[in-house]
Amino acid sequence: MRVEDLILVSVDDHVVEPPDLFEGRLSTKHAEAAPRLVRKDDGTDVWSFLGAELPNIGLNAVAGRPKEEYAMDPQSFDDMRPGAYDIDLRIKEMDANGVLGSMCFPSFPQFTGQLFARTAERDADLALALVQAYNDWHIDGWCGKHPGRFIPLAIPPLWDPRLIAAELERVAEKGCHAMTFSENVSELGHPSIHDADGYWDPMFATAEELGTVLCCHIGSSSKIVMTAPDSPMDVLITLSPINIVQAAADIVWSPAMKKFPNLRFALSEGGIGWVPYFRERIDATYDKHRFWTHQDMGERLPSQVFDEQVVLCYIEDTSGLKNLADMNEDMVCWECDYPHADSTWPTSPEHFMKEIEAAGGLTDAQIDKISHGNAMRMFDYDPFSVIPREECTVGALRAKAGDWDVSIKARGITASGTGAADLAKLSGTARD
Amino acid sequence: MRVEDLILVSVDDHVVEPPDLFEGRLSTKHAEAAPRLVRKDDGTDVWSFLGAELPNIGLNAVAGRPKEEYAMDPQSFDDMRPGAYDIDLRIKEMDANGVLGSMCFPSFPQFTGQLFARTAERDADLALALVQAYNDWHIDGWCGKHPGRFIPLAIPPLWDPRLIAAELERVAEKGCHAMTFSENVSELGHPSIHDADGYWDPMFATAEELGTVLCCHIGSSSKIVMTAPDSPMDVLITLSPINIVQAAADIVWSPAMKKFPNLRFALSEGGIGWVPYFRERIDATYDKHRFWTHQDMGERLPSQVFDEQVVLCYIEDTSGLKNLADMNEDMVCWECDYPHADSTWPTSPEHFMKEIEAAGGLTDAQIDKISHGNAMRMFDYDPFSVIPREECTVGALRAKAGDWDVSIKARGITASGTGAADLAKLSGTARD
């Protein structure tokens, strides 16, 4: 497989919501209360909402800037590459990077719409209207503008599993088969996925029936892994993906997996290098301890539950690729993470291929699965019905991009933060 | 390499302290205040200390019992195999399992002597006397009774780094080159290992100078990984070893590693399957983020710091053994974990070899390193100076054990616990 012939679909990118997001998508009453973008005297952009300012317009959207400027968060639209928020320019950025398809996670509403779940405590009507308007914008206004280029990803009305079920059905009719969920919903103040009364069953049942994947992005528990108040940032950055192993354990041992054996979760940005170890550990746990924990997985081993129900996602992970035989290669999907700091943009195809070589090589069939085939199957995404296959390759897309400027540009912003407390402050409401 | 020819040294076993532990090792004044073992009317054994009862005599010491009886904790000495607390019978258990050498972690004082650190808040003199008496018993009374069979492991007077330094020196003179420490000392209410003023430097400097390894056992932060109040036990059991990755990140990014490049930590019971992923992640973190986190590792990559300063320990870990090339094989040590639930006793040699075969095989030189060579070098342990090498093999030790009974025996105790809250309750002070 040559780099030019790759077809790349990323199951984890991020959209920084543009100011006109809610325009024309809300009733007059709700439109008045909707978040509005405000440029402040100091040049920063904030979302103004219900009397509060949400400073975090674009968490970590630092692609295309020198590494010295990887502060945690841009404070205005001027701090970002326009591809972060402009759909037509996003396509250019994708073309230049040879990326055909993309699934985009939200920014200011937080990964699983925590902002609107908090809104629901004050005004549930408004909250639901905002969630639906957001999803309509995302599906029709963002993904819909360039057919075949995006995997739509809805956010849930997280405060009510029956409303989520209804929203899952509503967006599925628009072709959306992915919804964000939390890596640990109990950290957000809701019942856990172990709930003995099946609190989340309406959502699980509908997601299973529709074939919709629940995508749990790292950080979606709104909890930062702080080992100590004075841990350096490097500790937090190191740990943020591996922390998803807690979500993996929750999922495998959740009673929901037995009730809904076709339900699927994705561990977005979770990496794959820890998976062989984890699969071994869950089976050993079952083998040694089930007699007194009274665990009964039925016909399956825990590793089978994991293999069948958990979509694995990685940006860069040579150790995982090297051990592909010890996980389900039909569930491994590649991610670009544009425009965040861990993205390989604008040389993703080269990174992708270099890693596979470093891992000792994969067959073309395996490469096709990981680069796009698994994502197409998992998310019911069929770009080739819209765009001829030969126009979907890295080579074809880059040719289309022409001389689109992908050079690294300084924007004059550096971070002063050096510890976990600074990160918590910098990230503000986006992670609280 | 045949199973009978293996030489096995375990760097992680556990001693359940016998009732006579402090006898003759304290002044009259301190002897009166020392913990005393009391058998209660209900048949349970507790340590009575400063007006409180410590119910946890032997955390998880369930070896040799049917899996149905893997409750978290035996409540009396009658619930355990006598090898848990009787040194002569321990040797029999080791012989029968073909294990030459063993490093034993404490039980009732908790992994890094948290019990005595709490005592120090009331009576620092007493606390230090107890730590020293404990270490004297451990080194002379436990390890010393059978020369060549144990790697001594001291506990620290955790409340004062200068006292720790002095204790490191005191026990080193008795041949002890291992001391327990915490996987996250800030969780225990002390400054973290990132402390800008170098709070722990006296301990680090002395440990480095003496070549003493600081052994951080999983669970030694006294913090259970609870994903939700109703997570089943299986989640906790799954996550307890992988949680050590947080300690690994703390160690790598601690300023102490630069100051003390020959200081060594061991990640006891931490497993090794996650290591290749982790090494890749720390180097990527450094490559991408150091420019704004202002991290400077000097001449070394983070993975080199890890490779040179962190001793890796595993009980069973096929995925790790399969990826030995992606870690420092000179730092990997095997563990037996007797008498805990995750132990492979009494068939450790067979487990050890079967795993190596499942991992695709290792050379005899690699097997020698992992089975005993690395442990001997790391902990300054030289059994062959005491016992002829040919008497140290699995085959020779088992021949010596004769027909020692290792059959599984029910003791009529089953667990009722099914959730994290139960675990917390069951574990009581041993993990609080």
mmCIF file of N, CA and C in Angstrom, chain B residues 45-156:
data_model
loop_
_atom_site.group_PDB
_atom_site.id
_atom_site.type_symbol
_atom_site.label_atom_id
_atom_site.label_comp_id
_atom_site.label_asym_id
_atom_site.label_seq_id
_atom_site.Cartn_x
_atom_site.Cartn_y
_atom_site.Cartn_z
ATOM 1 N N ASP B 45 -9.654 -12.411 64.975
ATOM 2 C CA ASP B 45 -8.424 -11.870 65.551
ATOM 3 C C ASP B 45 -8.268 -10.415 65.131
ATOM 4 N N VAL B 46 -7.950 -9.559 66.062
ATOM 5 C CA VAL B 46 -7.721 -8.148 65.730
ATOM 6 C C VAL B 46 -6.472 -7.659 66.438
ATOM 7 N N TRP B 47 -5.818 -6.685 65.842
ATOM 8 C CA TRP B 47 -4.754 -5.984 66.544
ATOM 9 C C TRP B 47 -5.409 -4.861 67.343
ATOM 10 N N SER B 48 -5.078 -4.822 68.622
ATOM 11 C CA SER B 48 -5.592 -3.763 69.492
ATOM 12 C C SER B 48 -4.466 -2.752 69.682
ATOM 13 N N PHE B 49 -4.758 -1.484 69.433
ATOM 14 C CA PHE B 49 -3.670 -0.491 69.416
ATOM 15 C C PHE B 49 -4.223 0.895 69.734
ATOM 16 N N LEU B 50 -3.708 1.486 70.795
ATOM 17 C CA LEU B 50 -4.087 2.832 71.205
ATOM 18 C C LEU B 50 -5.606 2.993 71.271
ATOM 19 N N GLY B 51 -6.232 2.008 71.871
ATOM 20 C CA GLY B 51 -7.673 2.095 72.096
ATOM 21 C C GLY B 51 -8.530 1.740 70.903
ATOM 22 N N ALA B 52 -7.893 1.428 69.780
ATOM 23 C CA ALA B 52 -8.672 1.073 68.587
ATOM 24 C C ALA B 52 -8.436 -0.394 68.232
ATOM 25 N N GLU B 53 -9.366 -0.944 67.481
ATOM 26 C CA GLU B 53 -9.195 -2.311 66.971
ATOM 27 C C GLU B 53 -8.924 -2.254 65.477
ATOM 28 N N LEU B 54 -7.865 -2.917 65.035
ATOM 29 C CA LEU B 54 -7.556 -2.976 63.613
ATOM 30 C C LEU B 54 -7.984 -4.356 63.132
ATOM 31 N N PRO B 55 -9.091 -4.414 62.448
ATOM 32 C CA PRO B 55 -9.654 -5.729 62.139
ATOM 33 C C PRO B 55 -8.878 -6.478 61.063
ATOM 34 N N ASN B 56 -8.003 -5.769 60.362
ATOM 35 C CA ASN B 56 -7.427 -6.392 59.180
ATOM 36 C C ASN B 56 -6.102 -7.077 59.437
ATOM 37 N N ILE B 57 -6.146 -8.292 59.868
ATOM 38 C CA ILE B 57 -4.883 -8.955 60.192
ATOM 39 C C ILE B 57 -4.140 -9.425 58.951
ATOM 40 N N GLY B 58 -4.874 -9.806 57.904
ATOM 41 C CA GLY B 58 -4.159 -10.371 56.747
ATOM 42 C C GLY B 58 -4.903 -10.126 55.455
ATOM 43 N N LEU B 59 -4.739 -8.935 54.928
ATOM 44 C CA LEU B 59 -5.433 -8.526 53.706
ATOM 45 C C LEU B 59 -5.353 -9.604 52.633
ATOM 46 N N ASN B 60 -6.499 -10.173 52.310
ATOM 47 C CA ASN B 60 -6.596 -11.005 51.120
ATOM 48 C C ASN B 60 -5.699 -12.245 51.131
ATOM 49 N N ALA B 61 -5.385 -12.739 52.328
ATOM 50 C CA ALA B 61 -4.474 -13.907 52.411
ATOM 51 C C ALA B 61 -5.273 -15.195 52.224
ATOM 52 N N VAL B 62 -5.631 -15.487 50.990
ATOM 53 C CA VAL B 62 -6.577 -16.569 50.712
ATOM 54 C C VAL B 62 -5.968 -17.729 49.929
ATOM 55 N N ALA B 63 -4.637 -17.741 49.803
ATOM 56 C CA ALA B 63 -3.998 -18.825 49.046
ATOM 57 C C ALA B 63 -4.410 -20.182 49.593
ATOM 58 N N GLY B 64 -4.567 -21.116 48.696
ATOM 59 C CA GLY B 64 -4.874 -22.471 49.119
ATOM 60 C C GLY B 64 -6.322 -22.705 49.482
ATOM 61 N N ARG B 65 -7.163 -21.708 49.218
ATOM 62 C CA ARG B 65 -8.594 -21.906 49.472
ATOM 63 C C ARG B 65 -9.333 -21.970 48.144
ATOM 64 N N PRO B 66 -10.508 -22.590 48.119
ATOM 65 C CA PRO B 66 -11.248 -22.638 46.853
ATOM 66 C C PRO B 66 -11.656 -21.227 46.427
ATOM 67 N N LYS B 67 -11.775 -21.018 45.128
ATOM 68 C CA LYS B 67 -12.058 -19.680 44.613
ATOM 69 C C LYS B 67 -13.356 -19.097 45.172
ATOM 70 N N GLU B 68 -14.278 -19.989 45.522
ATOM 71 C CA GLU B 68 -15.536 -19.507 46.098
ATOM 72 C C GLU B 68 -15.292 -18.781 47.419
ATOM 73 N N GLU B 69 -14.145 -19.032 48.043
ATOM 74 C CA GLU B 69 -13.863 -18.429 49.352
ATOM 75 C C GLU B 69 -12.887 -17.256 49.267
ATOM 76 N N TYR B 70 -12.728 -16.715 48.047
ATOM 77 C CA TYR B 70 -11.855 -15.542 47.909
ATOM 78 C C TYR B 70 -12.550 -14.289 48.425
ATOM 79 N N ALA B 71 -13.011 -14.328 49.637
ATOM 80 C CA ALA B 71 -13.507 -13.097 50.245
ATOM 81 C C ALA B 71 -12.320 -12.153 50.339
ATOM 82 N N MET B 72 -12.549 -10.918 50.621
ATOM 83 C CA MET B 72 -11.425 -10.004 50.615
ATOM 84 C C MET B 72 -10.430 -10.292 51.727
ATOM 85 N N ASP B 73 -10.895 -10.612 52.914
ATOM 86 C CA ASP B 73 -9.968 -10.679 54.033
ATOM 87 C C ASP B 73 -10.322 -11.764 55.027
ATOM 88 N N PRO B 74 -9.324 -12.557 55.387
ATOM 89 C CA PRO B 74 -9.548 -13.501 56.476
ATOM 90 C C PRO B 74 -9.696 -12.728 57.794
ATOM 91 N N GLN B 75 -10.533 -13.221 58.642
ATOM 92 C CA GLN B 75 -10.813 -12.515 59.886
ATOM 93 C C GLN B 75 -10.065 -13.098 61.090
ATOM 94 N N SER B 76 -9.449 -14.242 60.888
ATOM 95 C CA SER B 76 -8.666 -14.806 61.995
ATOM 96 C C SER B 76 -7.511 -15.619 61.414
ATOM 97 N N PHE B 77 -6.573 -15.958 62.259
ATOM 98 C CA PHE B 77 -5.439 -16.761 61.799
ATOM 99 C C PHE B 77 -5.903 -18.131 61.311
ATOM 100 N N ASP B 78 -7.035 -18.605 61.864
ATOM 101 C CA ASP B 78 -7.549 -19.912 61.444
ATOM 102 C C ASP B 78 -8.039 -19.887 59.998
ATOM 103 N N ASP B 79 -8.287 -18.683 59.460
ATOM 104 C CA ASP B 79 -8.789 -18.575 58.085
ATOM 105 C C ASP B 79 -7.670 -18.696 57.044
ATOM 106 N N MET B 80 -6.440 -18.751 57.506
ATOM 107 C CA MET B 80 -5.303 -18.711 56.565
ATOM 108 C C MET B 80 -4.482 -19.988 56.611
ATOM 109 N N ARG B 81 -3.748 -20.229 55.554
ATOM 110 C CA ARG B 81 -2.702 -21.240 55.628
ATOM 111 C C ARG B 81 -1.622 -20.709 56.577
ATOM 112 N N PRO B 82 -1.130 -21.553 57.459
ATOM 113 C CA PRO B 82 -0.133 -21.080 58.446
ATOM 114 C C PRO B 82 1.117 -20.474 57.806
ATOM 115 N N GLY B 83 1.398 -20.856 56.574
ATOM 116 C CA GLY B 83 2.544 -20.263 55.893
ATOM 117 C C GLY B 83 2.418 -18.756 55.737
ATOM 118 N N ALA B 84 1.223 -18.218 55.890
ATOM 119 C CA ALA B 84 1.035 -16.770 55.791
ATOM 120 C C ALA B 84 1.783 -16.050 56.898
ATOM 121 N N TYR B 85 1.858 -16.681 58.100
ATOM 122 C CA TYR B 85 2.416 -15.974 59.256
ATOM 123 C C TYR B 85 3.536 -16.745 59.974
ATOM 124 N N ASP B 86 3.703 -18.034 59.663
ATOM 125 C CA ASP B 86 4.721 -18.836 60.352
ATOM 126 C C ASP B 86 5.927 -18.997 59.435
ATOM 127 N N ILE B 87 7.052 -18.477 59.864
ATOM 128 C CA ILE B 87 8.225 -18.411 58.994
ATOM 129 C C ILE B 87 8.716 -19.797 58.551
ATOM 130 N N ASP B 88 8.677 -20.775 59.473
ATOM 131 C CA ASP B 88 9.168 -22.103 59.086
ATOM 132 C C ASP B 88 8.223 -22.768 58.086
ATOM 133 N N LEU B 89 6.939 -22.552 58.294
ATOM 134 C CA LEU B 89 5.975 -23.125 57.359
ATOM 135 C C LEU B 89 5.971 -22.336 56.034
ATOM 136 N N ARG B 90 6.304 -21.054 56.112
ATOM 137 C CA ARG B 90 6.435 -20.273 54.871
ATOM 138 C C ARG B 90 7.501 -20.894 53.969
ATOM 139 N N ILE B 91 8.618 -21.274 54.608
ATOM 140 C CA ILE B 91 9.690 -21.907 53.840
ATOM 141 C C ILE B 91 9.194 -23.186 53.169
ATOM 142 N N LYS B 92 8.388 -23.958 53.896
ATOM 143 C CA LYS B 92 7.816 -25.179 53.313
ATOM 144 C C LYS B 92 6.958 -24.831 52.088
ATOM 145 N N GLU B 93 6.162 -23.785 52.228
ATOM 146 C CA GLU B 93 5.276 -23.378 51.133
ATOM 147 C C GLU B 93 6.106 -22.922 49.932
ATOM 148 N N MET B 94 7.192 -22.203 50.212
ATOM 149 C CA MET B 94 8.081 -21.761 49.134
ATOM 150 C C MET B 94 8.752 -22.960 48.473
ATOM 151 N N ASP B 95 9.259 -23.869 49.276
ATOM 152 C CA ASP B 95 9.905 -25.069 48.728
ATOM 153 C C ASP B 95 8.927 -25.829 47.828
ATOM 154 N N ALA B 96 7.734 -26.028 48.341
ATOM 155 C CA ALA B 96 6.743 -26.809 47.591
ATOM 156 C C ALA B 96 6.387 -26.129 46.272
ATOM 157 N N ASN B 97 6.540 -24.823 46.246
ATOM 158 C CA ASN B 97 6.243 -24.044 45.035
ATOM 159 C C ASN B 97 7.511 -23.801 44.213
ATOM 160 N N GLY B 98 8.624 -24.341 44.657
ATOM 161 C CA GLY B 98 9.875 -24.184 43.910
ATOM 162 C C GLY B 98 10.440 -22.784 43.938
ATOM 163 N N VAL B 99 10.042 -21.975 44.934
ATOM 164 C CA VAL B 99 10.500 -20.585 44.999
ATOM 165 C C VAL B 99 11.657 -20.459 45.975
ATOM 166 N N LEU B 100 12.758 -19.976 45.463
ATOM 167 C CA LEU B 100 13.959 -19.820 46.282
ATOM 168 C C LEU B 100 13.880 -18.608 47.203
ATOM 169 N N GLY B 101 13.586 -17.452 46.610
ATOM 170 C CA GLY B 101 13.675 -16.205 47.358
ATOM 171 C C GLY B 101 12.383 -15.413 47.322
ATOM 172 N N SER B 102 12.204 -14.574 48.335
ATOM 173 C CA SER B 102 10.937 -13.868 48.454
ATOM 174 C C SER B 102 11.117 -12.529 49.154
ATOM 175 N N MET B 103 10.441 -11.512 48.646
ATOM 176 C CA MET B 103 10.389 -10.221 49.331
ATOM 177 C C MET B 103 8.964 -10.059 49.837
ATOM 178 N N CYS B 104 8.823 -9.800 51.144
ATOM 179 C CA CYS B 104 7.491 -9.819 51.757
ATOM 180 C C CYS B 104 7.033 -8.432 52.202
ATOM 181 N N PHE B 105 5.896 -8.025 51.677
ATOM 182 C CA PHE B 105 5.297 -6.745 52.069
ATOM 183 C C PHE B 105 4.506 -6.925 53.366
ATOM 184 N N PRO B 106 4.382 -5.834 54.121
ATOM 185 C CA PRO B 106 3.674 -5.893 55.403
ATOM 186 C C PRO B 106 2.152 -5.992 55.211
ATOM 187 N N SER B 107 1.462 -6.415 56.259
ATOM 188 C CA SER B 107 0.004 -6.447 56.215
ATOM 189 C C SER B 107 -0.609 -5.389 57.135
ATOM 190 N N PHE B 108 -0.658 -5.643 58.442
ATOM 191 C CA PHE B 108 -1.441 -4.711 59.273
ATOM 192 C C PHE B 108 -0.870 -3.295 59.371
ATOM 193 N N PRO B 109 0.456 -3.077 59.263
ATOM 194 C CA PRO B 109 0.918 -1.673 59.286
ATOM 195 C C PRO B 109 0.631 -0.931 57.974
ATOM 196 N N GLN B 110 0.084 -1.647 56.966
ATOM 197 C CA GLN B 110 -0.178 -1.136 55.618
ATOM 198 C C GLN B 110 1.129 -1.006 54.835
ATOM 199 N N PHE B 111 0.976 -0.895 53.504
ATOM 200 C CA PHE B 111 2.121 -1.082 52.616
ATOM 201 C C PHE B 111 3.325 -0.202 52.943
ATOM 202 N N THR B 112 3.082 1.036 53.273
ATOM 203 C CA THR B 112 4.240 1.899 53.556
ATOM 204 C C THR B 112 4.184 2.434 54.986
ATOM 205 N N GLY B 113 3.646 1.567 55.865
ATOM 206 C CA GLY B 113 3.630 1.904 57.283
ATOM 207 C C GLY B 113 2.704 3.058 57.627
ATOM 208 N N GLN B 114 1.608 3.199 56.867
ATOM 209 C CA GLN B 114 0.667 4.292 57.127
ATOM 210 C C GLN B 114 0.173 4.295 58.577
ATOM 211 N N LEU B 115 -0.004 3.092 59.126
ATOM 212 C CA LEU B 115 -0.500 2.997 60.509
ATOM 213 C C LEU B 115 0.410 3.758 61.462
ATOM 214 N N PHE B 116 1.712 3.573 61.311
ATOM 215 C CA PHE B 116 2.643 4.219 62.236
ATOM 216 C C PHE B 116 2.801 5.706 61.916
ATOM 217 N N ALA B 117 2.600 6.072 60.644
ATOM 218 C CA ALA B 117 2.614 7.505 60.310
ATOM 219 C C ALA B 117 1.451 8.210 61.003
ATOM 220 N N ARG B 118 0.328 7.528 61.117
ATOM 221 C CA ARG B 118 -0.792 8.128 61.865
ATOM 222 C C ARG B 118 -0.475 8.167 63.355
ATOM 223 N N THR B 119 0.204 7.130 63.836
ATOM 224 C CA THR B 119 0.616 7.108 65.243
ATOM 225 C C THR B 119 1.513 8.304 65.566
ATOM 226 N N ALA B 120 2.359 8.655 64.619
ATOM 227 C CA ALA B 120 3.323 9.739 64.835
ATOM 228 C C ALA B 120 2.633 11.061 65.130
ATOM 229 N N GLU B 121 1.412 11.217 64.646
ATOM 230 C CA GLU B 121 0.691 12.466 64.925
ATOM 231 C C GLU B 121 0.399 12.595 66.418
ATOM 232 N N ARG B 122 0.292 11.446 67.116
ATOM 233 C CA ARG B 122 0.016 11.472 68.557
ATOM 234 C C ARG B 122 1.283 11.307 69.375
ATOM 235 N N ASP B 123 2.190 10.444 68.893
ATOM 236 C CA ASP B 123 3.371 10.111 69.695
ATOM 237 C C ASP B 123 4.498 9.691 68.739
ATOM 238 N N ALA B 124 5.306 10.661 68.341
ATOM 239 C CA ALA B 124 6.324 10.412 67.316
ATOM 240 C C ALA B 124 7.399 9.443 67.813
ATOM 241 N N ASP B 125 7.691 9.506 69.109
ATOM 242 C CA ASP B 125 8.671 8.594 69.702
ATOM 243 C C ASP B 125 8.225 7.146 69.586
ATOM 244 N N LEU B 126 6.997 6.918 69.988
ATOM 245 C CA LEU B 126 6.424 5.579 69.915
ATOM 246 C C LEU B 126 6.408 5.101 68.467
ATOM 247 N N ALA B 127 5.977 5.987 67.564
ATOM 248 C CA ALA B 127 5.860 5.613 66.153
ATOM 249 C C ALA B 127 7.205 5.149 65.601
ATOM 250 N N LEU B 128 8.241 5.908 65.898
ATOM 251 C CA LEU B 128 9.568 5.538 65.388
ATOM 252 C C LEU B 128 10.042 4.220 66.005
ATOM 253 N N ALA B 129 9.776 4.070 67.301
ATOM 254 C CA ALA B 129 10.162 2.807 67.971
ATOM 255 C C ALA B 129 9.458 1.625 67.321
ATOM 256 N N LEU B 130 8.175 1.812 66.952
ATOM 257 C CA LEU B 130 7.422 0.718 66.338
ATOM 258 C C LEU B 130 7.954 0.400 64.943
ATOM 259 N N VAL B 131 8.256 1.443 64.163
ATOM 260 C CA VAL B 131 8.813 1.226 62.822
ATOM 261 C C VAL B 131 10.122 0.453 62.922
ATOM 262 N N GLN B 132 10.969 0.885 63.852
ATOM 263 C CA GLN B 132 12.277 0.220 63.967
ATOM 264 C C GLN B 132 12.124 -1.211 64.483
ATOM 265 N N ALA B 133 11.219 -1.396 65.433
ATOM 266 C CA ALA B 133 10.987 -2.753 65.941
ATOM 267 C C ALA B 133 10.429 -3.626 64.825
ATOM 268 N N TYR B 134 9.525 -3.035 64.036
ATOM 269 C CA TYR B 134 8.949 -3.798 62.928
ATOM 270 C C TYR B 134 10.052 -4.229 61.965
ATOM 271 N N ASN B 135 10.894 -3.278 61.609
ATOM 272 C CA ASN B 135 11.962 -3.589 60.653
ATOM 273 C C ASN B 135 12.956 -4.607 61.230
ATOM 274 N N ASP B 136 13.243 -4.472 62.527
ATOM 275 C CA ASP B 136 14.145 -5.448 63.151
ATOM 276 C C ASP B 136 13.529 -6.844 63.105
ATOM 277 N N TRP B 137 12.249 -6.913 63.468
ATOM 278 C CA TRP B 137 11.572 -8.220 63.384
ATOM 279 C C TRP B 137 11.608 -8.742 61.947
ATOM 280 N N HIS B 138 11.268 -7.852 60.986
ATOM 281 C CA HIS B 138 11.188 -8.294 59.589
ATOM 282 C C HIS B 138 12.555 -8.810 59.108
ATOM 283 N N ILE B 139 13.582 -8.039 59.396
ATOM 284 C CA ILE B 139 14.908 -8.390 58.869
ATOM 285 C C ILE B 139 15.519 -9.566 59.650
ATOM 286 N N ASP B 140 15.474 -9.481 61.005
ATOM 287 C CA ASP B 140 16.143 -10.511 61.807
ATOM 288 C C ASP B 140 15.228 -11.701 62.084
ATOM 289 N N GLY B 141 13.989 -11.400 62.448
ATOM 290 C CA GLY B 141 13.087 -12.462 62.909
ATOM 291 C C GLY B 141 12.416 -13.215 61.775
ATOM 292 N N TRP B 142 12.085 -12.512 60.722
ATOM 293 C CA TRP B 142 11.413 -13.157 59.591
ATOM 294 C C TRP B 142 12.441 -13.612 58.556
ATOM 295 N N CYS B 143 13.096 -12.618 57.915
ATOM 296 C CA CYS B 143 14.046 -12.975 56.846
ATOM 297 C C CYS B 143 15.271 -13.709 57.400
ATOM 298 N N GLY B 144 15.703 -13.305 58.608
ATOM 299 C CA GLY B 144 16.975 -13.806 59.134
ATOM 300 C C GLY B 144 16.954 -15.266 59.553
ATOM 301 N N LYS B 145 15.764 -15.770 59.801
ATOM 302 C CA LYS B 145 15.659 -17.142 60.312
ATOM 303 C C LYS B 145 16.120 -18.170 59.284
ATOM 304 N N HIS B 146 15.980 -17.850 58.006
ATOM 305 C CA HIS B 146 16.391 -18.789 56.947
ATOM 306 C C HIS B 146 17.276 -18.056 55.946
ATOM 307 N N PRO B 147 18.554 -17.963 56.266
ATOM 308 C CA PRO B 147 19.469 -17.167 55.435
ATOM 309 C C PRO B 147 19.404 -17.552 53.957
ATOM 310 N N GLY B 148 19.437 -16.535 53.110
ATOM 311 C CA GLY B 148 19.444 -16.777 51.672
ATOM 312 C C GLY B 148 18.063 -16.923 51.050
ATOM 313 N N ARG B 149 17.024 -16.950 51.881
ATOM 314 C CA ARG B 149 15.689 -17.208 51.333
ATOM 315 C C ARG B 149 14.841 -15.948 51.186
ATOM 316 N N PHE B 150 15.290 -14.813 51.745
ATOM 317 C CA PHE B 150 14.435 -13.618 51.683
ATOM 318 C C PHE B 150 15.210 -12.367 51.280
ATOM 319 N N ILE B 151 14.529 -11.492 50.585
ATOM 320 C CA ILE B 151 15.043 -10.151 50.321
ATOM 321 C C ILE B 151 14.369 -9.245 51.347
ATOM 322 N N PRO B 152 15.124 -8.723 52.312
ATOM 323 C CA PRO B 152 14.458 -7.907 53.334
ATOM 324 C C PRO B 152 13.900 -6.603 52.760
ATOM 325 N N LEU B 153 12.805 -6.162 53.340
ATOM 326 C CA LEU B 153 12.081 -4.977 52.857
ATOM 327 C C LEU B 153 11.618 -4.182 54.074
ATOM 328 N N ALA B 154 12.188 -3.003 54.264
ATOM 329 C CA ALA B 154 11.850 -2.192 55.438
ATOM 330 C C ALA B 154 10.638 -1.311 55.160
ATOM 331 N N ILE B 155 10.017 -0.844 56.237
ATOM 332 C CA ILE B 155 8.998 0.199 56.094
ATOM 333 C C ILE B 155 9.597 1.509 56.597
ATOM 334 N N PRO B 156 9.140 2.631 56.053
ATOM 335 C CA PRO B 156 9.729 3.925 56.426
ATOM 336 C C PRO B 156 8.972 4.618 57.564
#
